[in-house]
Short mmCIF file of N, CA and C and ligand atoms in Angstrom, two decimals:
data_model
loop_
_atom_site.label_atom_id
_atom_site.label_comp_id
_atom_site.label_asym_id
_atom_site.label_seq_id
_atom_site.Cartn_x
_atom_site.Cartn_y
_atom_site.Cartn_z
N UNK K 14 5.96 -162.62 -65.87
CA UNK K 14 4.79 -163.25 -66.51
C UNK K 14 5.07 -163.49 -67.99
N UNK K 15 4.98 -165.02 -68.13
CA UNK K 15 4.93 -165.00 -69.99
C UNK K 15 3.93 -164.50 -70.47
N UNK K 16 4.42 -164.60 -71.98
CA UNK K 16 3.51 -163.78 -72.98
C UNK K 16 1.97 -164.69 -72.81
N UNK K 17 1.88 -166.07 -73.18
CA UNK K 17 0.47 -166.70 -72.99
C UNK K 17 -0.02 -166.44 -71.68
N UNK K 18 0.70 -166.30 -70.75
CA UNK K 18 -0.17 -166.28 -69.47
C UNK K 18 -0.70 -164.80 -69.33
N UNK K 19 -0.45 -163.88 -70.18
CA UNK K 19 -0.84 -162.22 -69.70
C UNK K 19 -2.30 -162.90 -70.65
N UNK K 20 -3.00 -161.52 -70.53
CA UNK K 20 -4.17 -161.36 -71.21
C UNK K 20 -3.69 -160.54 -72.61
N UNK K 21 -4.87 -161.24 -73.33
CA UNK K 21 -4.49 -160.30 -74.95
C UNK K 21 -5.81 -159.73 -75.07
N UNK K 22 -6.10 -158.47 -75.36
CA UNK K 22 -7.35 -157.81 -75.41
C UNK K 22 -7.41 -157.27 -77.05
N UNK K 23 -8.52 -157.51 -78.12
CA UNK K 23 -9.27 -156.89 -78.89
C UNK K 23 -10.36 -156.28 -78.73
N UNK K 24 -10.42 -155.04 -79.54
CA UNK K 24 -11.08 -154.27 -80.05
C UNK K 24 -11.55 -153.93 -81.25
N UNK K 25 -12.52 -154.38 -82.00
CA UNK K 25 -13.07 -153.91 -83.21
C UNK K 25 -14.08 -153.37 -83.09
N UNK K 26 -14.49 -152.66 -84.33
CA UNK K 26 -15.81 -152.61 -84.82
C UNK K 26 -16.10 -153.10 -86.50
N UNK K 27 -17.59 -153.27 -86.17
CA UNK K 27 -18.02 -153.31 -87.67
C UNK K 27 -19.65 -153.28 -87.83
N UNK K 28 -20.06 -153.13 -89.08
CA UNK K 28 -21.17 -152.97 -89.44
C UNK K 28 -22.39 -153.88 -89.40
N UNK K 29 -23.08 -153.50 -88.80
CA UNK K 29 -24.88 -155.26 -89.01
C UNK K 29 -25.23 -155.16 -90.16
N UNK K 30 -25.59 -156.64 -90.15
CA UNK K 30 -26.15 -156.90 -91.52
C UNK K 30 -27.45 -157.82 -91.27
N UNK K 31 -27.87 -157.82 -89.99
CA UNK K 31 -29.02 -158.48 -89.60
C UNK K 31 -30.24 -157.72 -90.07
N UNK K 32 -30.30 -158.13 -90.86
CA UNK K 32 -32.04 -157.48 -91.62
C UNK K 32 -33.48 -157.62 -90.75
N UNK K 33 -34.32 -157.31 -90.69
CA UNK K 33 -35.60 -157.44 -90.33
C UNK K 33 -35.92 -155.85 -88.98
N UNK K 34 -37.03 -156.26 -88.38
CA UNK K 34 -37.26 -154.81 -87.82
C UNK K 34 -36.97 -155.11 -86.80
N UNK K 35 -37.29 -154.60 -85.78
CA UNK K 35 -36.32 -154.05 -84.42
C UNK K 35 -36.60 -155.35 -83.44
N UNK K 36 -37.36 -156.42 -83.28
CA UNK K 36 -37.71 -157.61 -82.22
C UNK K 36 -36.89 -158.41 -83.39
N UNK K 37 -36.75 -158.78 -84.69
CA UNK K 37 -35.78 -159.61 -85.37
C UNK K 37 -34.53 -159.67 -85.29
N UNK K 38 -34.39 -158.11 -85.15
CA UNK K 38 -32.89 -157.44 -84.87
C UNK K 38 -32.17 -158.35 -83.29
N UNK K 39 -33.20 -158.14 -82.50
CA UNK K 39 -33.33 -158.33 -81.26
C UNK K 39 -33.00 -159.99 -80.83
N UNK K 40 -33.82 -160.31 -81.39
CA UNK K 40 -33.62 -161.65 -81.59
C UNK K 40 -32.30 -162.14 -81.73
N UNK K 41 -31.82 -161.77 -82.99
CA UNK K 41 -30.83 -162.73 -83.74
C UNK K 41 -29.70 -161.99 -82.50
N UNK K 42 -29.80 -160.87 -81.96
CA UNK K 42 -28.34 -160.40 -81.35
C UNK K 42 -28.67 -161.73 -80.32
N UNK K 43 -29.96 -161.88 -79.61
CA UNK K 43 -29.76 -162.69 -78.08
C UNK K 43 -29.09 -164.21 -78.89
N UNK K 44 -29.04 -164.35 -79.64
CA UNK K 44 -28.67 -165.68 -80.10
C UNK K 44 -26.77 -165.80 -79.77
N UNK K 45 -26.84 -164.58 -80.48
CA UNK K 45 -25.25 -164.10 -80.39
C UNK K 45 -24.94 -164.30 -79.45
N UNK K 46 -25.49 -163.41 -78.51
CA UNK K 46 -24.84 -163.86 -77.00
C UNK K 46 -25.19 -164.90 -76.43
N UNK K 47 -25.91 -165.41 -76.70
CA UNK K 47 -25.83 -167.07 -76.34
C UNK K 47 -24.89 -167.72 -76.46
N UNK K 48 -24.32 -167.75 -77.62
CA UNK K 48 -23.04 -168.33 -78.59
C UNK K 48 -21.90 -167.81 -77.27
N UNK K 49 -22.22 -166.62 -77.13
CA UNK K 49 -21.19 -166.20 -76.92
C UNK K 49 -20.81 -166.48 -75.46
N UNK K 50 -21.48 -166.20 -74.60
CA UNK K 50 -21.71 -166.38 -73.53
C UNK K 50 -21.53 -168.14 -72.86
N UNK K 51 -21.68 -169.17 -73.77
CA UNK K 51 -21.50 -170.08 -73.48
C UNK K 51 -20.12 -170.41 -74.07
N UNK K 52 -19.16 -170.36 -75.28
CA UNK K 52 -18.23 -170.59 -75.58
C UNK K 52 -17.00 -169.84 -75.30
N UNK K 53 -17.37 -168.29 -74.84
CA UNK K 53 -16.44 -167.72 -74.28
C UNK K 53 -16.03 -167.99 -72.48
N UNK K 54 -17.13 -168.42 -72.33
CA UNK K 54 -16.98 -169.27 -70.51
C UNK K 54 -16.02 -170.04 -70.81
N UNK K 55 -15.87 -171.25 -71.49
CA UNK K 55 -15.34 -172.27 -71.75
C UNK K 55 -13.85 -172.34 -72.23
N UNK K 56 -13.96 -170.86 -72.73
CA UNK K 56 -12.21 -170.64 -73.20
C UNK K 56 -11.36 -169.51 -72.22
N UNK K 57 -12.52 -169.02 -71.48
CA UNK K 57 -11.91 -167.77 -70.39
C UNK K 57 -11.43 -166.91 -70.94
N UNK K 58 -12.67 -166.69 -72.17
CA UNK K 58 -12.64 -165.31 -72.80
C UNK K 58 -13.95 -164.21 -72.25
N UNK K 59 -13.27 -163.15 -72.07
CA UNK K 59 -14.51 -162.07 -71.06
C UNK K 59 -14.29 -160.75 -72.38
N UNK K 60 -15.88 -160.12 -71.55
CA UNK K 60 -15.99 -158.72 -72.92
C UNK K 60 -16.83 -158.24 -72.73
N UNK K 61 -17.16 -157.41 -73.38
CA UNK K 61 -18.45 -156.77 -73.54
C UNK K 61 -18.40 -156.63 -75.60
N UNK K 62 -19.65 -156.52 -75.96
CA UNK K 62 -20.30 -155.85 -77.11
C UNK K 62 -21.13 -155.21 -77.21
N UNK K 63 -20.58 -153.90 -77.60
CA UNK K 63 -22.03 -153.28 -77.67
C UNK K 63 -22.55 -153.07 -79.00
N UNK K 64 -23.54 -152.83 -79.44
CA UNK K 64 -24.64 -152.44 -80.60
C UNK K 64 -25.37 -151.28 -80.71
N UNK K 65 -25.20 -150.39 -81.59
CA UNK K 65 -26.56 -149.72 -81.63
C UNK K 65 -26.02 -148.90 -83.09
N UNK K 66 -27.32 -148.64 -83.75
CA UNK K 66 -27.92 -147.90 -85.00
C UNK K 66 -26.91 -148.58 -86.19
N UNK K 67 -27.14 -150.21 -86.11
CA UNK K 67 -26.63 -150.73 -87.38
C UNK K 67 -24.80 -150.76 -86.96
N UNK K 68 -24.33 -150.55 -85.95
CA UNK K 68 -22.88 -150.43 -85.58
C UNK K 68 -22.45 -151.63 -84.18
N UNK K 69 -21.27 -152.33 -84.77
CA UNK K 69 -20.87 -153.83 -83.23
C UNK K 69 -19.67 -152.65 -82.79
N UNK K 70 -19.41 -152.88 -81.60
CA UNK K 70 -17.96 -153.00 -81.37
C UNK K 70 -17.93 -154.00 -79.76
N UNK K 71 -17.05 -154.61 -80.45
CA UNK K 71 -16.19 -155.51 -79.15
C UNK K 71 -15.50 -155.61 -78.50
N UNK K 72 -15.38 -155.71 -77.42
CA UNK K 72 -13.69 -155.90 -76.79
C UNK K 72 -14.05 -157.48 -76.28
N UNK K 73 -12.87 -158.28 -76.92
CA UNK K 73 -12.39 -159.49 -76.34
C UNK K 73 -11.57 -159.64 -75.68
N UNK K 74 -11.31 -160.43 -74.41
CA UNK K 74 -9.99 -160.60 -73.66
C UNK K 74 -9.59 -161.95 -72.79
N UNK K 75 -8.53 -162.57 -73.23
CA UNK K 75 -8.16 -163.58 -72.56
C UNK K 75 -7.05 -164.21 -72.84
N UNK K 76 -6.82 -165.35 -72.81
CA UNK K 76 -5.94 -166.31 -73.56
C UNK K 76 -5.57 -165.88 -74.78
N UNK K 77 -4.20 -165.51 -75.73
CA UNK K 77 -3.98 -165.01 -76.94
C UNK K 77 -4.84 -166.25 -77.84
N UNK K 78 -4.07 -167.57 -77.58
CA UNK K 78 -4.95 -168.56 -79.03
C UNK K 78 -6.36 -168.54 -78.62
N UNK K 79 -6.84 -168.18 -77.55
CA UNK K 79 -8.43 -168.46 -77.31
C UNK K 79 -9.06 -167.30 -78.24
N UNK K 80 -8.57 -166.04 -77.78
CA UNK K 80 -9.05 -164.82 -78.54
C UNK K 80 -8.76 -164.99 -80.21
N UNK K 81 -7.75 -165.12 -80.47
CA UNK K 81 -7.25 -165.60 -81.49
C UNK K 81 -8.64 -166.64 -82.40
N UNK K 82 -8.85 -167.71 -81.97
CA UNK K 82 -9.89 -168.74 -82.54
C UNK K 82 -11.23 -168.04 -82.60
N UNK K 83 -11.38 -167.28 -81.24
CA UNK K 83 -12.89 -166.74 -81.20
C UNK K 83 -13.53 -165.69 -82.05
N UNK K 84 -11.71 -164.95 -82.46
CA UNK K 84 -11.98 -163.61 -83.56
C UNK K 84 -12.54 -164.42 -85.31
N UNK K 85 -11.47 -165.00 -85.43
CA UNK K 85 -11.73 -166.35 -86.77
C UNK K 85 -13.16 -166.57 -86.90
N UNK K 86 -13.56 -166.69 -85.93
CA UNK K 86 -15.21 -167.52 -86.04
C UNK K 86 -15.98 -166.26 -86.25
N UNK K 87 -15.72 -165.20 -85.36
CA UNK K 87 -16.86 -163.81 -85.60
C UNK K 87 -16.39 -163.87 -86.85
N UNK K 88 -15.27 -163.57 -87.31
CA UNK K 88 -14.84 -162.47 -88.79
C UNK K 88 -15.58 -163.30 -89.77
N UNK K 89 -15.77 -164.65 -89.49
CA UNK K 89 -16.72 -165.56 -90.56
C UNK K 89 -18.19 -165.30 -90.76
N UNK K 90 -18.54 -164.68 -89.27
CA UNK K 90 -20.08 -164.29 -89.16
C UNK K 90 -20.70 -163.45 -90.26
N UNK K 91 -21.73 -163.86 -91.00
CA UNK K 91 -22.19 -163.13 -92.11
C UNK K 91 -23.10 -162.26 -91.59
N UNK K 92 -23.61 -161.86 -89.80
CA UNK K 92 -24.94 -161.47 -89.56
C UNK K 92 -23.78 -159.76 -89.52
N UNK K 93 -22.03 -159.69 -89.13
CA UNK K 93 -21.83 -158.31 -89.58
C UNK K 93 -21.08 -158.43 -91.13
N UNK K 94 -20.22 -156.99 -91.03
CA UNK K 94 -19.29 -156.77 -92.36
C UNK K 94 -18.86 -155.43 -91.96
N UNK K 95 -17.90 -155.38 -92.81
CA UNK K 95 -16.44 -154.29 -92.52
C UNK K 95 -16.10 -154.34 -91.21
N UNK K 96 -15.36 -155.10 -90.94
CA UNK K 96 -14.75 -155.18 -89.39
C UNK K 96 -13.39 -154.57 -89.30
N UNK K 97 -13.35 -154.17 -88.14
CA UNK K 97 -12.14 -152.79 -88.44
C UNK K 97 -11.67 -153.25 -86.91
N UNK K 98 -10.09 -153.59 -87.20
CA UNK K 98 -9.55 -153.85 -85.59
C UNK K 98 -9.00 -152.60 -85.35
N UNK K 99 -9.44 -152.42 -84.02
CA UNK K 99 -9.18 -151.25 -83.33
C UNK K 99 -7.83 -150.82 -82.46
N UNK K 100 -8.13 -152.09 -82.04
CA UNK K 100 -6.63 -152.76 -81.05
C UNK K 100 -6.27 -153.64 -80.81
N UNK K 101 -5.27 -154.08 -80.89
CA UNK K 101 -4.95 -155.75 -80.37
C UNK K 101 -3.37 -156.03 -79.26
N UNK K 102 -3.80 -155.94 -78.24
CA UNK K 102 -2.50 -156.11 -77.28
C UNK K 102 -2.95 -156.46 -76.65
N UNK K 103 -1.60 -157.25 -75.68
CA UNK K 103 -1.43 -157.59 -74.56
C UNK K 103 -1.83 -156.55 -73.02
N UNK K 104 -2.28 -156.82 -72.08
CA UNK K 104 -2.94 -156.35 -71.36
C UNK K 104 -2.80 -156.88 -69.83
N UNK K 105 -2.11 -156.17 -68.82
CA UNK K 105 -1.89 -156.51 -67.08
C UNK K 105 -3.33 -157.29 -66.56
N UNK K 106 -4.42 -156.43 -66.72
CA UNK K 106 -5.03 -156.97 -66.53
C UNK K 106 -6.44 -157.28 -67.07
N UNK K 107 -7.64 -157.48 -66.85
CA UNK K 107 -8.84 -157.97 -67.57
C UNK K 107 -9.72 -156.65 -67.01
N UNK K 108 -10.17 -156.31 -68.20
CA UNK K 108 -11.38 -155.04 -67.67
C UNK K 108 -12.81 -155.25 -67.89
N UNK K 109 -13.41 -156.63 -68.28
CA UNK K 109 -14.42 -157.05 -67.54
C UNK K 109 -14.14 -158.41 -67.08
N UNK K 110 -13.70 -158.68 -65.73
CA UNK K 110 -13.40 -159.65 -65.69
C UNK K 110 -14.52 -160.78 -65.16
N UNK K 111 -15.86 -160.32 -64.55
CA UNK K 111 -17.37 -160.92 -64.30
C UNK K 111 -18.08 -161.00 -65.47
N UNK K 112 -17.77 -160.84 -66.79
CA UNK K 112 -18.47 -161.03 -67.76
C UNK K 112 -17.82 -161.62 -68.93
N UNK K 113 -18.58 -162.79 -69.28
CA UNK K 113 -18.35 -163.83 -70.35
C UNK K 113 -18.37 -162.97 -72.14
N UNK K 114 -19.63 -162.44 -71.76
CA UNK K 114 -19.94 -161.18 -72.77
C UNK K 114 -21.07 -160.74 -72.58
N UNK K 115 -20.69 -159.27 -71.71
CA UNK K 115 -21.27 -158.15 -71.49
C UNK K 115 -22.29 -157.79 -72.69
N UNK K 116 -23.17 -156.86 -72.95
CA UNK K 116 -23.60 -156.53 -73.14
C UNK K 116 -24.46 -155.34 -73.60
N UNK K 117 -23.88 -153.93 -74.11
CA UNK K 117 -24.67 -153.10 -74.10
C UNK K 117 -25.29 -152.14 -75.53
N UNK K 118 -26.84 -151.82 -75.05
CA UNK K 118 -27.35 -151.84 -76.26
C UNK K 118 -27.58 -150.54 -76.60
N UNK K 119 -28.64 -149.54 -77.20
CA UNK K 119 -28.81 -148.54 -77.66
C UNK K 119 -28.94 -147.24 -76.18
N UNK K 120 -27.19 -146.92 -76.52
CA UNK K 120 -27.10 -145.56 -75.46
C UNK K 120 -26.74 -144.22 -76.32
N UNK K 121 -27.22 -143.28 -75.90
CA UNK K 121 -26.54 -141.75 -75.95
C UNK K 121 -24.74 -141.63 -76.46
N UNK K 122 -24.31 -142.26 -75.87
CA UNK K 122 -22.69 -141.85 -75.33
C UNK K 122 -22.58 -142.59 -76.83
N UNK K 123 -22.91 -144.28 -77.43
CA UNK K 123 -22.29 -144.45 -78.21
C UNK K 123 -22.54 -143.61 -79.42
N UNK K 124 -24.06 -142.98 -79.70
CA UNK K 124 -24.56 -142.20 -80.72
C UNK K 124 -23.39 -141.16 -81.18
N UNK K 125 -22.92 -141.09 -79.69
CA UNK K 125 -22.30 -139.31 -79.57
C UNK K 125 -21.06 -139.82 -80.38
N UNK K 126 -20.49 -141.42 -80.04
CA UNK K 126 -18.99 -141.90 -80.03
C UNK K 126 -19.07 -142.02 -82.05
N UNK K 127 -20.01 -142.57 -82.18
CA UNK K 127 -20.46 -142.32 -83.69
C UNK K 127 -20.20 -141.46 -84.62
N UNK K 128 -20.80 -140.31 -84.09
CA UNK K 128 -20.66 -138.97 -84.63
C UNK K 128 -19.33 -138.39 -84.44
N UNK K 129 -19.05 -138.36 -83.68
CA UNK K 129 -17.50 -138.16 -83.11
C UNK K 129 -16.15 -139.15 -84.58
N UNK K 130 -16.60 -140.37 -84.48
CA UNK K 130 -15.57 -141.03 -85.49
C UNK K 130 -15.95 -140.15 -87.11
N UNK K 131 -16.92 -139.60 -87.10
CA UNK K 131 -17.43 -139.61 -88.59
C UNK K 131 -16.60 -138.25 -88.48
N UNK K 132 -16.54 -137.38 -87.87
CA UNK K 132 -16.16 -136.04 -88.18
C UNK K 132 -14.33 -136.00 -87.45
N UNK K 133 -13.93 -136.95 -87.51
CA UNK K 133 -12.50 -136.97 -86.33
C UNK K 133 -11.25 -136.98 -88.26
N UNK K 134 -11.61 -135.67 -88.77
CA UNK K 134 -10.83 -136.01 -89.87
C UNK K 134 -9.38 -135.87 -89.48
N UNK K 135 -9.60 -134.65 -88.80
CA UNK K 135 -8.03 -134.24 -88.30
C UNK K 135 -7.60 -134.69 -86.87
N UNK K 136 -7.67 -136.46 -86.79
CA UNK K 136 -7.08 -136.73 -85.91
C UNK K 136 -5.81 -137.96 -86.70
N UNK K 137 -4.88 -138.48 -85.88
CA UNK K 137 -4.32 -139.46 -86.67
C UNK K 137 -5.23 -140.56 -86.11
N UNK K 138 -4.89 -142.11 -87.34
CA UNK K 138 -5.68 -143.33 -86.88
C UNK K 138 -5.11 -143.59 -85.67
N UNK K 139 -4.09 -143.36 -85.11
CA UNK K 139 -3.71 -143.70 -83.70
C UNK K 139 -4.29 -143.26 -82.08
N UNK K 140 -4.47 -141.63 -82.51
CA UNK K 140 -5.64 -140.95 -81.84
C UNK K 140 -6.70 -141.16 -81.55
N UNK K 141 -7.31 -141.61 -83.07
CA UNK K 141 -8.71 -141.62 -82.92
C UNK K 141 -9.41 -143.04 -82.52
N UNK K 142 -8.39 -144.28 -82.61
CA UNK K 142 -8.32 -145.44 -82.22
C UNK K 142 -7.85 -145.46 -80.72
N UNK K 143 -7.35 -144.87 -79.98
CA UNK K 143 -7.18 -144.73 -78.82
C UNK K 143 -7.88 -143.85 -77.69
N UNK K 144 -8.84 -143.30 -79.20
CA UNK K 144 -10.36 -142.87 -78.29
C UNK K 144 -11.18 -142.89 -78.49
N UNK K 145 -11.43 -144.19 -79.63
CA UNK K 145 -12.31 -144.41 -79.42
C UNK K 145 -12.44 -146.04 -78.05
N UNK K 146 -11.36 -146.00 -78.10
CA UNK K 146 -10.94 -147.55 -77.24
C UNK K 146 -11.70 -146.94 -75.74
N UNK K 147 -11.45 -145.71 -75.82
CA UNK K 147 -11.67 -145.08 -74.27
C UNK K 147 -12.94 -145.11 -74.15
N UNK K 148 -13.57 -144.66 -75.07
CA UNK K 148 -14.90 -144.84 -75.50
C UNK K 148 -15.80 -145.90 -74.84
N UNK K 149 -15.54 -146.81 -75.30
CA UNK K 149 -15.86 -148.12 -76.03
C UNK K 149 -15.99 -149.03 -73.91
N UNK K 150 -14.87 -148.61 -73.71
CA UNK K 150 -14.59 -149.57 -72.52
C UNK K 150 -15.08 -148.77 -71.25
N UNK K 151 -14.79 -147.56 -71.22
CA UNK K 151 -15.92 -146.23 -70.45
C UNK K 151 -17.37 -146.53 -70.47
N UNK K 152 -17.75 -146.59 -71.73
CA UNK K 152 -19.12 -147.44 -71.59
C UNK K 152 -19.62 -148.56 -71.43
N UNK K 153 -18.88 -149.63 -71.34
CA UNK K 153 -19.47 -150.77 -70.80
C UNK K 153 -18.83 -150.71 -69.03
N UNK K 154 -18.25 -149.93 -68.59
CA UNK K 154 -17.97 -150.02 -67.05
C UNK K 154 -19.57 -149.39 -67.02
N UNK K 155 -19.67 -147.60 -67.47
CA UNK K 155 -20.81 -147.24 -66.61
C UNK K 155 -21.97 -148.20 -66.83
N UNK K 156 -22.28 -148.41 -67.99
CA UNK K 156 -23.54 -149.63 -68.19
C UNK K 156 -23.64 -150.94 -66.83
N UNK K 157 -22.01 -151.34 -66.75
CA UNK K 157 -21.94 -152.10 -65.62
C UNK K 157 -21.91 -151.86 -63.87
N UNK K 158 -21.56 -150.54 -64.04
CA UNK K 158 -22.24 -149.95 -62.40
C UNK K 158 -23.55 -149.43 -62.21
N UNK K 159 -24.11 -149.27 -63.37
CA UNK K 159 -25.47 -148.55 -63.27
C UNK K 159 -26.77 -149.69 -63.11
N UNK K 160 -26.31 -151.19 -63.30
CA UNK K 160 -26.70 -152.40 -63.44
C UNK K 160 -28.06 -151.88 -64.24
N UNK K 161 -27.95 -151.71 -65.84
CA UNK K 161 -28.87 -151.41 -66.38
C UNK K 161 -29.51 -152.29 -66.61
N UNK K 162 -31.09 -152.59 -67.12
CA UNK K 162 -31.63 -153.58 -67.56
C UNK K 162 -30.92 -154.42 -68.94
N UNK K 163 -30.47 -152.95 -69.93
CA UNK K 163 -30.20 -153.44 -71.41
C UNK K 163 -28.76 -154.56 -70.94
N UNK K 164 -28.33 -154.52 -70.16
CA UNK K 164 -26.74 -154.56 -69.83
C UNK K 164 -26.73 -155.88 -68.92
N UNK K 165 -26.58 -157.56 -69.40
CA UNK K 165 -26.86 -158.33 -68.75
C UNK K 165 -26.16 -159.52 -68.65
N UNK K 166 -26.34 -160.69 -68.66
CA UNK K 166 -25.51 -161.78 -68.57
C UNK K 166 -24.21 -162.36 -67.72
N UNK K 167 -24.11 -162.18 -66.70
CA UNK K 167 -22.34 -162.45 -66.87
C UNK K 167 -22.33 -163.78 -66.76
N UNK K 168 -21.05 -163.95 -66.17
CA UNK K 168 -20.20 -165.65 -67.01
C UNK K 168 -20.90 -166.34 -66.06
C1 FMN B 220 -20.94 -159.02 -83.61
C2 FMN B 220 -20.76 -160.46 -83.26
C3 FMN B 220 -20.06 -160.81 -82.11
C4 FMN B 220 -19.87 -162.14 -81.77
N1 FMN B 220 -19.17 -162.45 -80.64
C5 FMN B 220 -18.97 -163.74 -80.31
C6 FMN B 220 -18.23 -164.09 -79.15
O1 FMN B 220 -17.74 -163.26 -78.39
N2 FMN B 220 -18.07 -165.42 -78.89
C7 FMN B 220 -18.61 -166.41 -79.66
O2 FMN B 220 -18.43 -167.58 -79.37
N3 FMN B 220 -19.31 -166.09 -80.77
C8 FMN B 220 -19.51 -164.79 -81.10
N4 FMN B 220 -20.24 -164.48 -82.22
C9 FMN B 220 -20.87 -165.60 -82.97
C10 FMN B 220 -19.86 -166.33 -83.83
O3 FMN B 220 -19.65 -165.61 -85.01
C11 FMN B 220 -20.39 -167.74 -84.17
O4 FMN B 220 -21.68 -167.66 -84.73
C12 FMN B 220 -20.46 -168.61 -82.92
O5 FMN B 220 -19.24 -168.62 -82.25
C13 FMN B 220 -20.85 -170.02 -83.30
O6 FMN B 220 -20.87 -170.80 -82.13
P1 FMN B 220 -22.03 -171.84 -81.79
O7 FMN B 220 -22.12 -172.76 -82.98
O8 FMN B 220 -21.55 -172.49 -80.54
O9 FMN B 220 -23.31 -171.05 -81.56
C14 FMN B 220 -20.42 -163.15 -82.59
C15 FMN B 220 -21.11 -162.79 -83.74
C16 FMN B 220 -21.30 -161.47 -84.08
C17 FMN B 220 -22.07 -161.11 -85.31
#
């Protein structure tokens, strides 16, 4: 398999900057996934994002230049800030592969995944980036077997 034909998967996070109270908040994310959900169909880019307490993280996956163009356009997005790549490789296969962009919103596990990065002094960035990756993708499977309400859209 060539390199363009494998999948390339990202992972970031970063901070909201969407102001207003919690149905504004709400709002401006469904817009997002609108965006998203319709332009990532179109490039056969799949993911999930999740959100909660002022915190994104993403996983993108598909085509390297597709992911590639689609990261460009978020990192321009003024609604986050401090975006922090987590991971960026090549990948056998696609780990949401029914979803354009997944979805999940204010859970437990990420609160915990939160607290966990803030106090992970004595781990290396390699460690703690490779769990929080576990993290990150652990929770959008269970969100996606549990067919939660918050947890919606696919392609
Ligand atoms: C946290 C976050 C994640 C985003 N993820 C995507 C995405 O996966 N795909 C996408 O097309 N746009 C995404 N966007 C929106 C883009 O930054 C941009 O607004 C959008 O691609 C513009 O496309 P449109 O003009 O077709 O709506 C995201 C924005 C934010 C703040």
């Amino acid at each position: 398999m060539s390199e363009t034909e494998r999948v390339f998967r990202l992972l970031y996070v970063s901070e909201n900057r969407i102001a207003g109270d919690v149905a504004q908040v709400a709002a401006e994310i469904e817009r997002v996934l609108e965006s998203s959900r319709r332009n990532n169909a179109a490039l056969g880019i799949t993911g999930a994002l999740i959100f909660n307490c002022g915190f994104f993280a993403q996983v993108l996956e598909g085509p390297p230049l597709a992911v590639e163009q689609i990261f460009e356009a978020i990192q321009r997005d003024v609604r986050h800030t401090k975006i922090q790549v987590i991971s960026a490789d090549f990948a056998d296969a696609r780990q949401f592969p029914h979803w354009s962009m997944a979805y999940v919103g204010r859970s437990p596990s990420w609160e915990k995944a939160l607290g966990w990065m803030k106090d992970a002094t004595n781990y290396t960035e390699a460690e703690r980036d490779d769990r929080l990756f576990r993290i990150v993708t652990d929770m959008a499977h269970d969100a996606e077997l549990s067919a939660d309400r918050s947890f919606g859209g696919g392609s």
